[in-house]
Amino acid sequence: MMKKVVIVFVMLIGLAGLAYVLYPNAHDEARVMTSAHIGDTKAPTFATLLDDSDRRLDLSAQNTTVSFSCAKTVAGKTLVVRGGWSGKFDSEIEGTLGIDASTSEPRWLDAKARIDSLWSEQDQLTEALLTAGFFRPEQHPWATFQGGFIDKPADDATDEAAKDTTVVSGEFTLNGITKHIEFPVTIEHIGNTLIVSSEFSLNRHVFDVELKEEGIFGLLLTNEDIADNVAIRLRIEVPLDAAESSDTVVENTSATNGNETTSIVSTIDTTNWPESFTETIPATQIQFDMALVPAEPDSNSQAFYIGKHEVTWDEFMPWVQGNDLEDEAEVGEERALKLRPSSPYGTVDRNFGMYRRPALGMSRLSAELYCKWLSKQTGRTYRLPTEAEWERVVTAGGGELSPPASAGQADRVATYTDNAWDDDIGDWATTQIGKREPNSLGIYDLAGNVAEWVTGTGDERVVRGGHFESPLNELIVGRIVEDQDEWNRDYPNEPKSQWWYVNARWVGFRVVCEMPPNENTGLD
């Protein structure tokens, strides 16, 4: 017995030594940054700068990024952990940037970030930040800032450029603690875009950002192992012709509330929109087809485009594998930042084949991040359909929100349990896209093949339409609520993957686009 204990102990020492060697040493980024000046709270300086003529621009996680990094020391190594709030994730940022109407210079800033919507590069780190005492979202759900832009020379300024430094001065509240802080900013006008950026360090102890539970990450990590100062990076990038935060009407866009996306009524004339268009993904040159779903005159619904087919492996896997990136280091970085999924466990296509077959088994997070990547690639807004939109695709295409009336009708339009057995594979399987009949809008496989992710379902995560293992009576009306434990019942590792499902091999998606290419519409 003692011999076994010694062997295990030696192995643990060896693994610890290997981790020490392989874990990269880093430097404390906060040490080289200007420290924010922190003082007692006082009347917000921005209040004296308000003017009725100022323009007010909306801030969100789509145009505003706040990131942080903090150093910790483990076994003599300096390691850096990162996190923040960004539109690349499901972060929530709200606020207003006030700019001078005549000069377009920023005058004041009013912003807040929801604490529990932060991202970090590790799941364990995220959990620790929200539960180990660093942040306390249940008691203090928002971090807020209100302040004004002032020209103020730095205390140690020795040259003319430094004396002209612009400083943001205002009240910052975190963990229920409010302090007056001042930090330098850089202001740029590039074309029609206003960019406000800043890098500074902040002492975490002032806002009671403390490790309260020792031993996290499986290490004997103490509060003293974590650097006092946190590196903060702020970037606001907003077009000067962006809609103002007053009652300005936003045309043909979408609004996001948490994870749910709802359509805003469009005022754009869609009579010249084509019935379909073909999209080309620039990074891969893969093409897919989109079909128009017209607006309903008697409702507030807007016109939109939806994929004629479910998203295929040909479209999806180049993004998963990072084929659009220059090297493996970039792929690793994007995965660390949770911008792309990890590699799937097992055979991703379940031996069904990939060519022109629908991608399957991905979580809604994976599908949503793919849509964001596709939007960045094409310059158009791609997203998942809402459940109401998905149902309207069925009815606008001449169908009903009920199963096919007969097996014969089902066989024409759907891949389902009665016709999905593949003798070559020896299993029920998907079929290649376009093998069944489309509806009157030219849209295929709304019933069967893979069940499709939709949004606008509140706290539930839902797939619609039935799939290749569904019986006839579940086609179209099939509505399955995500069950992570059941859908990943046989996933072999802990924690379970947030990107892929082993048991829900029948989950897929299709995309919505809110507007076709301008050259196809005649719109400016």
Short mmCIF file of C-alpha atoms in Angstrom, two decimals:
data_model
loop_
_atom_site.label_atom_id
_atom_site.label_comp_id
_atom_site.label_asym_id
_atom_site.label_seq_id
_atom_site.Cartn_x
_atom_site.Cartn_y
_atom_site.Cartn_z
CA MET A 1 0.00 0.00 0.00
CA MET A 2 2.78 2.41 0.96
CA LYS A 3 4.51 1.65 -2.33
CA LYS A 4 1.36 2.63 -4.26
CA VAL A 5 1.09 5.87 -2.30
CA VAL A 6 4.72 6.73 -3.08
CA ILE A 7 4.18 5.97 -6.78
CA VAL A 8 1.09 8.20 -6.93
CA PHE A 9 2.93 10.97 -5.08
CA VAL A 10 5.87 10.78 -7.50
CA MET A 11 3.48 10.87 -10.46
CA LEU A 12 1.75 13.96 -9.08
CA ILE A 13 5.10 15.69 -8.60
CA GLY A 14 6.03 14.77 -12.17
CA LEU A 15 2.76 16.13 -13.56
CA ALA A 16 3.14 19.33 -11.55
CA GLY A 17 6.67 19.74 -12.87
CA LEU A 18 5.48 19.14 -16.44
CA ALA A 19 2.70 21.71 -16.02
CA TYR A 20 5.24 24.17 -14.65
CA VAL A 21 7.50 23.71 -17.66
CA LEU A 22 4.72 23.80 -20.27
CA TYR A 23 2.69 26.63 -18.78
CA PRO A 24 3.95 29.82 -20.43
CA ASN A 25 5.44 32.48 -18.24
CA ALA A 26 3.89 35.93 -18.76
CA HIS A 27 4.26 39.46 -17.54
CA ASP A 28 1.87 41.54 -15.48
CA GLU A 29 0.29 43.75 -18.12
CA ALA A 30 -1.13 46.14 -15.53
CA ARG A 31 2.38 47.14 -14.42
CA VAL A 32 3.07 49.01 -17.65
CA MET A 33 -0.25 50.84 -17.75
CA THR A 34 -1.23 54.21 -16.37
CA SER A 35 -3.06 53.79 -13.08
CA ALA A 36 -6.53 55.23 -12.84
CA HIS A 37 -6.80 57.97 -10.25
CA ILE A 38 -9.27 56.85 -7.56
CA GLY A 39 -10.85 59.21 -5.08
CA ASP A 40 -13.97 59.63 -3.01
CA THR A 41 -17.27 59.83 -4.82
CA LYS A 42 -18.46 63.28 -5.75
CA ALA A 43 -21.01 64.96 -8.00
CA PRO A 44 -20.67 63.49 -11.51
CA THR A 45 -18.56 65.83 -13.62
CA PHE A 46 -20.50 64.92 -16.74
CA ALA A 47 -23.64 66.61 -15.37
CA THR A 48 -22.12 70.05 -15.97
CA LEU A 49 -21.23 69.10 -19.54
CA LEU A 50 -24.72 68.15 -20.70
CA ASP A 51 -26.21 70.26 -23.43
CA ASP A 52 -29.53 69.93 -25.23
CA SER A 53 -27.71 70.11 -28.54
CA ASP A 54 -25.50 67.09 -27.77
CA ARG A 55 -26.10 63.97 -29.81
CA ARG A 56 -26.73 60.77 -27.93
CA LEU A 57 -25.49 57.50 -29.43
CA ASP A 58 -26.52 54.09 -28.12
CA LEU A 59 -23.84 51.80 -26.74
CA SER A 60 -24.11 48.03 -26.69
CA ALA A 61 -21.83 45.01 -26.66
CA GLN A 62 -21.81 45.26 -30.47
CA ASN A 63 -19.90 48.56 -30.49
CA THR A 64 -18.35 48.62 -27.03
CA THR A 65 -15.78 46.22 -25.62
CA VAL A 66 -14.45 46.12 -22.07
CA SER A 67 -11.74 43.56 -21.34
CA PHE A 68 -9.58 42.88 -18.32
CA SER A 69 -6.54 40.81 -17.45
CA CYS A 70 -4.95 40.03 -14.14
CA ALA A 71 -1.73 38.24 -13.25
CA LYS A 72 -1.42 35.40 -10.78
CA THR A 73 1.68 33.58 -9.59
CA VAL A 74 1.69 29.80 -9.41
CA ALA A 75 4.84 27.86 -8.47
CA GLY A 76 6.97 30.86 -9.36
CA LYS A 77 5.35 31.34 -12.76
CA THR A 78 3.43 34.49 -13.68
CA LEU A 79 0.23 33.59 -15.51
CA VAL A 80 -2.33 35.96 -17.00
CA VAL A 81 -6.07 35.34 -17.02
CA ARG A 82 -8.43 37.30 -19.26
CA GLY A 83 -12.10 38.16 -19.47
CA GLY A 84 -14.52 40.99 -20.11
CA TRP A 85 -17.62 42.00 -22.01
CA SER A 86 -17.92 41.94 -25.78
CA GLY A 87 -20.37 41.46 -28.63
CA LYS A 88 -18.40 38.37 -29.59
CA PHE A 89 -20.15 36.68 -26.69
CA ASP A 90 -23.56 37.02 -25.07
CA SER A 91 -22.41 40.01 -23.03
CA GLU A 92 -24.83 42.75 -22.02
CA ILE A 93 -23.67 46.36 -22.20
CA GLU A 94 -26.02 49.32 -22.17
CA GLY A 95 -25.37 53.04 -22.28
CA THR A 96 -25.10 56.31 -24.13
CA LEU A 97 -22.19 58.26 -25.58
CA GLY A 98 -22.83 62.00 -25.80
CA ILE A 99 -21.00 63.90 -28.53
CA ASP A 100 -20.84 67.56 -29.43
CA ALA A 101 -23.19 68.12 -32.37
CA SER A 102 -20.83 70.54 -34.15
CA THR A 103 -17.41 68.96 -33.50
CA SER A 104 -18.35 65.29 -33.05
CA GLU A 105 -16.08 65.18 -30.02
CA PRO A 106 -17.23 62.99 -27.11
CA ARG A 107 -18.48 64.92 -24.09
CA TRP A 108 -19.92 62.37 -21.67
CA LEU A 109 -20.34 58.65 -21.12
CA ASP A 110 -23.08 56.73 -19.32
CA ALA A 111 -22.62 52.95 -19.46
CA LYS A 112 -23.19 49.74 -17.54
CA ALA A 113 -22.30 46.05 -17.97
CA ARG A 114 -24.25 43.13 -16.52
CA ILE A 115 -21.83 41.24 -14.30
CA ASP A 116 -22.99 37.69 -14.97
CA SER A 117 -22.75 38.19 -18.74
CA LEU A 118 -18.96 38.39 -18.65
CA TRP A 119 -16.76 36.00 -20.61
CA SER A 120 -13.43 34.53 -19.63
CA GLU A 121 -11.03 32.14 -21.29
CA GLN A 122 -11.85 29.23 -18.96
CA ASP A 123 -15.15 27.86 -17.66
CA GLN A 124 -13.58 27.34 -14.23
CA LEU A 125 -12.37 30.92 -14.22
CA THR A 126 -15.81 32.25 -15.12
CA GLU A 127 -17.37 30.22 -12.33
CA ALA A 128 -14.74 31.44 -9.87
CA LEU A 129 -15.20 35.07 -10.84
CA LEU A 130 -18.93 34.81 -10.16
CA THR A 131 -18.86 32.57 -7.08
CA ALA A 132 -15.51 32.79 -5.33
CA GLY A 133 -16.03 36.32 -4.09
CA PHE A 134 -14.56 38.37 -6.92
CA PHE A 135 -17.89 39.62 -8.24
CA ARG A 136 -21.28 39.25 -6.56
CA PRO A 137 -23.90 39.46 -9.32
CA GLU A 138 -26.80 38.39 -7.11
CA GLN A 139 -26.34 41.39 -4.81
CA HIS A 140 -24.87 43.81 -7.37
CA PRO A 141 -25.85 42.71 -10.91
CA TRP A 142 -24.44 45.71 -12.79
CA ALA A 143 -21.16 47.61 -12.96
CA THR A 144 -21.88 51.24 -13.90
CA PHE A 145 -19.96 54.32 -14.98
CA GLN A 146 -21.08 57.93 -15.46
CA GLY A 147 -18.56 60.55 -16.43
CA GLY A 148 -17.45 63.34 -18.70
CA PHE A 149 -14.54 63.92 -21.11
CA ILE A 150 -12.27 66.75 -20.03
CA ASP A 151 -8.95 68.07 -21.28
CA LYS A 152 -6.61 67.69 -18.36
CA PRO A 153 -2.83 67.41 -18.27
CA ALA A 154 -1.49 64.32 -16.58
CA ASP A 155 0.04 64.95 -13.16
CA ASP A 156 3.51 64.06 -14.43
CA ALA A 157 3.18 65.58 -17.92
CA THR A 158 6.47 66.97 -19.25
CA ASP A 159 5.73 67.48 -22.96
CA GLU A 160 3.04 69.33 -24.82
CA ALA A 161 1.34 66.18 -26.13
CA ALA A 162 0.96 64.76 -22.64
CA LYS A 163 -0.38 68.05 -21.36
CA ASP A 164 -3.22 67.82 -23.88
CA THR A 165 -4.33 64.42 -22.61
CA THR A 166 -8.08 63.86 -22.59
CA VAL A 167 -9.31 62.33 -19.37
CA VAL A 168 -12.62 60.69 -18.53
CA SER A 169 -13.68 61.68 -15.04
CA GLY A 170 -16.68 60.13 -13.33
CA GLU A 171 -18.26 57.71 -10.90
CA PHE A 172 -17.61 53.98 -11.16
CA THR A 173 -19.66 51.45 -9.18
CA LEU A 174 -18.65 47.82 -8.76
CA ASN A 175 -19.70 45.33 -6.08
CA GLY A 176 -21.86 48.06 -4.58
CA ILE A 177 -18.85 50.36 -4.03
CA THR A 178 -18.82 53.75 -5.77
CA LYS A 179 -15.61 55.71 -6.32
CA HIS A 180 -14.62 58.71 -8.41
CA ILE A 181 -12.08 57.59 -11.01
CA GLU A 182 -10.14 59.34 -13.75
CA PHE A 183 -8.34 57.66 -16.65
CA PRO A 184 -6.82 58.83 -19.96
CA VAL A 185 -8.48 58.13 -23.31
CA THR A 186 -7.49 58.31 -26.96
CA ILE A 187 -10.02 59.78 -29.40
CA GLU A 188 -9.81 59.07 -33.13
CA HIS A 189 -11.97 59.88 -36.14
CA ILE A 190 -11.42 57.33 -38.91
CA GLY A 191 -13.69 58.10 -41.81
CA ASN A 192 -17.17 58.45 -40.37
CA THR A 193 -16.37 56.35 -37.29
CA LEU A 194 -15.60 57.70 -33.83
CA ILE A 195 -13.23 55.50 -31.83
CA VAL A 196 -12.68 56.03 -28.11
CA SER A 197 -10.09 53.75 -26.52
CA SER A 198 -8.23 53.50 -23.26
CA GLU A 199 -5.80 51.26 -21.39
CA PHE A 200 -5.31 51.73 -17.67
CA SER A 201 -4.89 49.74 -14.48
CA LEU A 202 -7.28 49.64 -11.54
CA ASN A 203 -6.62 48.45 -8.00
CA ARG A 204 -9.05 45.59 -7.40
CA HIS A 205 -8.95 45.89 -3.60
CA VAL A 206 -10.67 49.29 -3.74
CA PHE A 207 -13.79 47.57 -5.12
CA ASP A 208 -13.52 44.48 -2.91
CA VAL A 209 -12.59 42.21 -5.81
CA GLU A 210 -11.06 39.58 -3.57
CA LEU A 211 -10.60 35.82 -3.68
CA LYS A 212 -12.79 34.62 -0.84
CA GLU A 213 -12.51 30.88 -1.49
CA GLU A 214 -8.99 29.44 -1.64
CA GLY A 215 -8.06 26.29 -3.51
CA ILE A 216 -9.83 27.07 -6.80
CA PHE A 217 -8.54 25.61 -10.09
CA GLY A 218 -7.29 22.65 -8.07
CA LEU A 219 -4.44 24.82 -6.80
CA LEU A 220 -3.70 26.23 -3.39
CA LEU A 221 -4.24 29.70 -4.78
CA THR A 222 -4.52 32.49 -2.23
CA ASN A 223 -5.52 36.11 -2.56
CA GLU A 224 -1.86 37.08 -2.16
CA ASP A 225 -0.99 35.12 -5.31
CA ILE A 226 -3.10 37.48 -7.42
CA ALA A 227 -1.73 40.84 -8.54
CA ASP A 228 -3.26 43.93 -6.93
CA ASN A 229 -3.83 45.80 -10.17
CA VAL A 230 -6.07 44.71 -13.05
CA ALA A 231 -5.39 45.80 -16.64
CA ILE A 232 -8.51 47.38 -18.17
CA ARG A 233 -9.04 47.98 -21.88
CA LEU A 234 -11.98 49.99 -23.21
CA ARG A 235 -12.90 50.45 -26.86
CA ILE A 236 -15.97 52.20 -28.27
CA GLU A 237 -16.30 52.17 -32.05
CA VAL A 238 -19.47 53.82 -33.29
CA PRO A 239 -20.41 55.36 -36.68
CA LEU A 240 -21.31 59.03 -36.38
CA ASP A 241 -24.41 58.42 -38.49
CA ALA A 242 -25.64 55.75 -36.06
CA ALA A 243 -29.18 56.05 -34.80
CA GLU A 244 -29.46 58.23 -31.72
CA SER A 245 -30.78 56.92 -28.43
CA SER A 246 -33.90 59.07 -28.62
CA ASP A 247 -37.00 57.88 -30.47
CA THR A 248 -35.14 57.44 -33.73
CA VAL A 249 -36.66 54.70 -35.90
CA VAL A 250 -34.21 51.91 -36.69
CA GLU A 251 -34.90 50.40 -40.08
CA ASN A 252 -34.48 46.77 -41.02
CA THR A 253 -32.37 45.72 -38.05
CA SER A 254 -32.71 43.41 -35.11
CA ALA A 255 -32.66 44.11 -31.40
CA THR A 256 -31.09 41.72 -28.92
CA ASN A 257 -32.30 41.23 -25.37
CA GLY A 258 -30.02 38.78 -23.65
CA ASN A 259 -29.91 35.67 -25.80
CA GLU A 260 -33.16 36.35 -27.61
CA THR A 261 -33.50 38.21 -30.90
CA THR A 262 -36.68 39.93 -32.02
CA SER A 263 -37.40 41.78 -35.23
CA ILE A 264 -38.01 45.51 -35.42
CA VAL A 265 -40.64 46.64 -37.89
CA SER A 266 -39.04 47.64 -41.17
CA THR A 267 -39.92 50.83 -42.99
CA ILE A 268 -37.93 49.85 -46.09
CA ASP A 269 -39.84 49.21 -49.30
CA THR A 270 -39.24 45.55 -50.11
CA THR A 271 -41.22 45.37 -53.36
CA ASN A 272 -38.00 45.26 -55.41
CA TRP A 273 -36.34 42.57 -53.33
CA PRO A 274 -35.60 39.44 -55.38
CA GLU A 275 -37.27 36.15 -54.48
CA SER A 276 -33.86 34.65 -53.73
CA PHE A 277 -30.14 35.32 -53.80
CA THR A 278 -26.95 33.30 -53.54
CA GLU A 279 -24.46 34.17 -50.79
CA THR A 280 -20.75 33.48 -51.11
CA ILE A 281 -18.65 33.20 -47.93
CA PRO A 282 -15.49 35.19 -48.76
CA ALA A 283 -13.12 33.12 -46.61
CA THR A 284 -14.10 29.79 -48.14
CA GLN A 285 -15.91 30.65 -51.40
CA ILE A 286 -18.66 28.24 -50.32
CA GLN A 287 -22.09 29.31 -51.59
CA PHE A 288 -25.59 28.83 -50.24
CA ASP A 289 -29.04 30.05 -51.30
CA MET A 290 -31.46 32.33 -49.47
CA ALA A 291 -35.22 32.64 -50.13
CA LEU A 292 -37.43 35.66 -49.46
CA VAL A 293 -40.20 35.41 -46.88
CA PRO A 294 -42.41 38.42 -47.71
CA ALA A 295 -43.88 40.73 -45.09
CA GLU A 296 -47.48 40.17 -44.03
CA PRO A 297 -49.44 43.37 -44.82
CA ASP A 298 -51.91 42.91 -41.95
CA SER A 299 -49.28 42.41 -39.25
CA ASN A 300 -46.14 44.09 -37.96
CA SER A 301 -43.93 41.39 -39.48
CA GLN A 302 -41.08 42.42 -41.74
CA ALA A 303 -39.69 40.69 -44.80
CA PHE A 304 -36.57 38.60 -44.33
CA TYR A 305 -34.52 35.93 -46.08
CA ILE A 306 -34.05 32.40 -44.79
CA GLY A 307 -31.75 29.64 -45.96
CA LYS A 308 -33.31 27.42 -48.59
CA HIS A 309 -31.47 24.57 -46.92
CA GLU A 310 -30.22 23.72 -43.47
CA VAL A 311 -26.61 24.78 -42.90
CA THR A 312 -24.33 22.07 -44.28
CA TRP A 313 -21.00 20.69 -43.12
CA ASP A 314 -19.46 22.35 -46.21
CA GLU A 315 -20.42 25.74 -44.73
CA PHE A 316 -19.99 24.96 -41.03
CA MET A 317 -16.76 22.94 -40.67
CA PRO A 318 -14.35 25.50 -42.20
CA TRP A 319 -15.42 27.85 -39.39
CA VAL A 320 -15.07 25.14 -36.73
CA GLN A 321 -11.60 24.21 -37.98
CA GLY A 322 -10.48 27.82 -38.43
CA ASN A 323 -9.67 27.40 -42.12
CA ASP A 324 -10.09 31.15 -42.58
CA LEU A 325 -7.28 31.91 -40.11
CA GLU A 326 -3.61 32.10 -40.96
CA ASP A 327 -2.15 29.67 -38.44
CA GLU A 328 -2.94 27.24 -35.63
CA ALA A 329 -2.04 29.81 -32.98
CA GLU A 330 -4.97 31.98 -34.09
CA VAL A 331 -7.30 28.99 -33.99
CA GLY A 332 -6.18 28.22 -30.43
CA GLU A 333 -6.63 31.84 -29.37
CA GLU A 334 -10.17 32.01 -30.78
CA ARG A 335 -11.07 28.78 -29.02
CA ALA A 336 -9.60 30.08 -25.76
CA LEU A 337 -11.76 33.18 -26.13
CA LYS A 338 -14.80 30.98 -26.86
CA LEU A 339 -15.25 32.42 -30.33
CA ARG A 340 -15.17 28.95 -31.90
CA PRO A 341 -16.05 25.49 -30.63
CA SER A 342 -13.54 22.93 -29.49
CA SER A 343 -13.05 19.85 -31.64
CA PRO A 344 -16.04 17.51 -31.37
CA TYR A 345 -15.82 14.22 -29.54
CA GLY A 346 -15.98 11.18 -31.81
CA THR A 347 -17.00 11.19 -35.47
CA VAL A 348 -18.66 14.55 -36.02
CA ASP A 349 -20.81 13.43 -38.99
CA ARG A 350 -21.87 10.16 -37.22
CA ASN A 351 -20.63 8.35 -40.36
CA PHE A 352 -23.51 9.81 -42.37
CA GLY A 353 -21.15 11.66 -44.70
CA MET A 354 -20.48 15.37 -45.00
CA TYR A 355 -20.91 16.39 -48.63
CA ARG A 356 -24.15 18.43 -48.91
CA ARG A 357 -25.45 16.98 -45.66
CA PRO A 358 -26.78 19.18 -42.84
CA ALA A 359 -24.36 19.92 -40.02
CA LEU A 360 -25.62 18.40 -36.79
CA GLY A 361 -25.05 17.87 -33.09
CA MET A 362 -24.03 21.47 -32.33
CA SER A 363 -25.28 23.52 -29.37
CA ARG A 364 -27.22 26.73 -29.88
CA LEU A 365 -24.13 28.64 -28.74
CA SER A 366 -22.15 27.11 -31.61
CA ALA A 367 -24.91 27.99 -34.09
CA GLU A 368 -25.16 31.58 -32.83
CA LEU A 369 -21.40 32.17 -32.97
CA TYR A 370 -21.33 30.78 -36.50
CA CYS A 371 -24.00 33.34 -37.43
CA LYS A 372 -21.88 36.14 -35.95
CA TRP A 373 -18.85 34.95 -37.91
CA LEU A 374 -20.94 34.70 -41.08
CA SER A 375 -22.21 38.25 -40.52
CA LYS A 376 -18.65 39.54 -40.16
CA GLN A 377 -17.61 37.65 -43.28
CA THR A 378 -20.40 38.95 -45.50
CA GLY A 379 -21.18 42.37 -44.02
CA ARG A 380 -24.84 41.41 -43.63
CA THR A 381 -26.75 40.41 -40.50
CA TYR A 382 -27.17 36.66 -40.23
CA ARG A 383 -28.84 35.04 -37.23
CA LEU A 384 -31.07 32.18 -36.16
CA PRO A 385 -34.80 32.53 -36.92
CA THR A 386 -37.18 33.26 -34.09
CA GLU A 387 -39.78 30.59 -33.44
CA ALA A 388 -42.49 32.91 -34.82
CA GLU A 389 -40.46 33.46 -37.99
CA TRP A 390 -39.88 29.73 -38.39
CA GLU A 391 -43.62 29.08 -38.17
CA ARG A 392 -44.29 31.90 -40.67
CA VAL A 393 -41.90 30.25 -43.14
CA VAL A 394 -44.12 27.15 -42.93
CA THR A 395 -47.42 28.97 -43.44
CA ALA A 396 -46.15 31.52 -45.99
CA GLY A 397 -44.86 28.59 -48.02
CA GLY A 398 -48.32 27.07 -48.30
CA GLY A 399 -48.08 24.64 -45.41
CA GLU A 400 -49.90 24.26 -42.12
CA LEU A 401 -48.60 24.03 -38.57
CA SER A 402 -49.56 20.37 -38.41
CA PRO A 403 -47.97 17.09 -39.51
CA PRO A 404 -48.31 15.96 -43.15
CA ALA A 405 -51.70 14.43 -43.79
CA SER A 406 -50.38 11.08 -45.03
CA ALA A 407 -47.25 8.96 -45.28
CA GLY A 408 -47.15 9.67 -49.01
CA GLN A 409 -47.11 13.41 -48.42
CA ALA A 410 -44.51 13.04 -45.66
CA ASP A 411 -42.25 10.99 -47.94
CA ARG A 412 -42.28 13.81 -50.50
CA VAL A 413 -41.22 16.60 -48.14
CA ALA A 414 -39.45 15.03 -45.16
CA THR A 415 -36.66 12.70 -44.06
CA TYR A 416 -38.08 10.93 -41.00
CA THR A 417 -38.13 7.56 -39.28
CA ASP A 418 -40.16 5.80 -42.04
CA ASN A 419 -37.73 6.65 -44.86
CA ALA A 420 -34.41 7.55 -43.20
CA TRP A 421 -32.95 4.05 -42.80
CA ASP A 422 -29.71 3.77 -44.79
CA ASP A 423 -28.63 0.19 -45.55
CA ASP A 424 -25.08 1.24 -46.41
CA ILE A 425 -24.66 3.01 -43.07
CA GLY A 426 -26.74 0.54 -41.11
CA ASP A 427 -28.54 3.30 -39.25
CA TRP A 428 -31.16 6.02 -39.57
CA ALA A 429 -29.40 9.00 -41.15
CA THR A 430 -29.86 12.41 -42.71
CA THR A 431 -30.13 12.88 -46.44
CA GLN A 432 -28.32 15.36 -48.63
CA ILE A 433 -30.02 18.74 -48.89
CA GLY A 434 -32.51 19.23 -51.71
CA LYS A 435 -33.55 15.56 -51.95
CA ARG A 436 -37.16 16.24 -50.88
CA GLU A 437 -39.70 18.66 -52.34
CA PRO A 438 -39.55 22.35 -51.29
CA ASN A 439 -42.49 24.47 -50.21
CA SER A 440 -43.87 27.21 -52.45
CA LEU A 441 -41.12 29.62 -51.32
CA GLY A 442 -38.43 27.18 -52.43
CA ILE A 443 -37.44 26.16 -48.89
CA TYR A 444 -36.49 22.55 -48.17
CA ASP A 445 -36.55 20.22 -45.16
CA LEU A 446 -38.63 22.26 -42.75
CA ALA A 447 -39.99 18.88 -41.72
CA GLY A 448 -37.47 16.24 -40.70
CA ASN A 449 -33.80 15.76 -41.63
CA VAL A 450 -32.45 17.79 -38.65
CA ALA A 451 -34.46 19.68 -36.06
CA GLU A 452 -33.62 23.41 -36.23
CA TRP A 453 -32.57 25.86 -33.54
CA VAL A 454 -34.90 28.85 -33.05
CA THR A 455 -34.83 31.82 -30.68
CA GLY A 456 -37.52 33.95 -29.03
CA THR A 457 -38.48 31.12 -26.69
CA GLY A 458 -37.82 32.77 -23.33
CA ASP A 459 -35.65 30.74 -20.97
CA GLU A 460 -36.10 27.59 -23.04
CA ARG A 461 -33.76 26.56 -25.83
CA VAL A 462 -35.81 24.93 -28.55
CA VAL A 463 -35.44 23.07 -31.86
CA ARG A 464 -38.36 22.80 -34.29
CA GLY A 465 -39.65 20.68 -37.15
CA GLY A 466 -38.81 17.11 -36.23
CA HIS A 467 -35.82 15.14 -37.53
CA PHE A 468 -34.69 11.96 -39.23
CA GLU A 469 -35.60 9.83 -36.20
CA SER A 470 -39.02 11.47 -35.67
CA PRO A 471 -42.31 9.69 -36.37
CA LEU A 472 -44.71 11.27 -38.87
CA ASN A 473 -46.92 12.82 -36.18
CA GLU A 474 -43.98 14.90 -34.84
CA LEU A 475 -43.02 16.49 -38.17
CA ILE A 476 -43.55 20.29 -38.30
CA VAL A 477 -45.17 20.33 -34.83
CA GLY A 478 -42.09 18.73 -33.28
CA ARG A 479 -40.86 21.12 -30.59
CA ILE A 480 -38.02 19.79 -28.45
CA VAL A 481 -36.70 21.72 -25.44
CA GLU A 482 -32.98 21.35 -24.80
CA ASP A 483 -32.08 18.90 -22.04
CA GLN A 484 -28.33 19.19 -21.61
CA ASP A 485 -28.02 16.17 -19.31
CA GLU A 486 -29.92 13.92 -21.68
CA TRP A 487 -28.51 15.37 -24.90
CA ASN A 488 -24.95 14.82 -23.64
CA ARG A 489 -25.68 11.74 -21.52
CA ASP A 490 -22.83 9.73 -23.08
CA TYR A 491 -20.28 12.53 -23.34
CA PRO A 492 -17.26 10.95 -21.65
CA ASN A 493 -15.61 13.97 -20.05
CA GLU A 494 -16.44 16.48 -17.33
CA PRO A 495 -17.44 19.19 -17.69
CA LYS A 496 -19.75 18.30 -20.57
CA SER A 497 -19.13 20.11 -23.83
CA GLN A 498 -20.93 23.43 -24.29
CA TRP A 499 -20.37 23.17 -28.05
CA TRP A 500 -21.51 19.67 -29.10
CA TYR A 501 -24.10 17.05 -28.16
CA VAL A 502 -23.31 13.35 -28.37
CA ASN A 503 -26.84 12.04 -27.95
CA ALA A 504 -28.78 14.80 -29.74
CA ARG A 505 -27.30 13.87 -33.08
CA TRP A 506 -30.37 15.22 -34.85
CA VAL A 507 -29.95 18.93 -33.96
CA GLY A 508 -29.08 21.43 -36.72
CA PHE A 509 -30.03 24.91 -37.90
CA ARG A 510 -30.65 27.27 -40.80
CA VAL A 511 -29.91 31.01 -40.98
CA VAL A 512 -31.95 34.17 -41.47
CA CYS A 513 -30.65 37.27 -43.28
CA GLU A 514 -32.50 40.54 -42.81
CA MET A 515 -31.55 42.13 -46.10
CA PRO A 516 -30.16 40.94 -49.46
CA PRO A 517 -27.02 42.36 -51.13
CA ASN A 518 -27.57 45.96 -52.24
CA GLU A 519 -26.72 45.19 -55.84
CA ASN A 520 -29.71 42.85 -55.96
CA THR A 521 -32.19 45.32 -54.54
CA GLY A 522 -31.43 48.65 -56.10
CA LEU A 523 -31.33 50.09 -52.57
CA ASP A 524 -28.66 52.59 -51.58
#
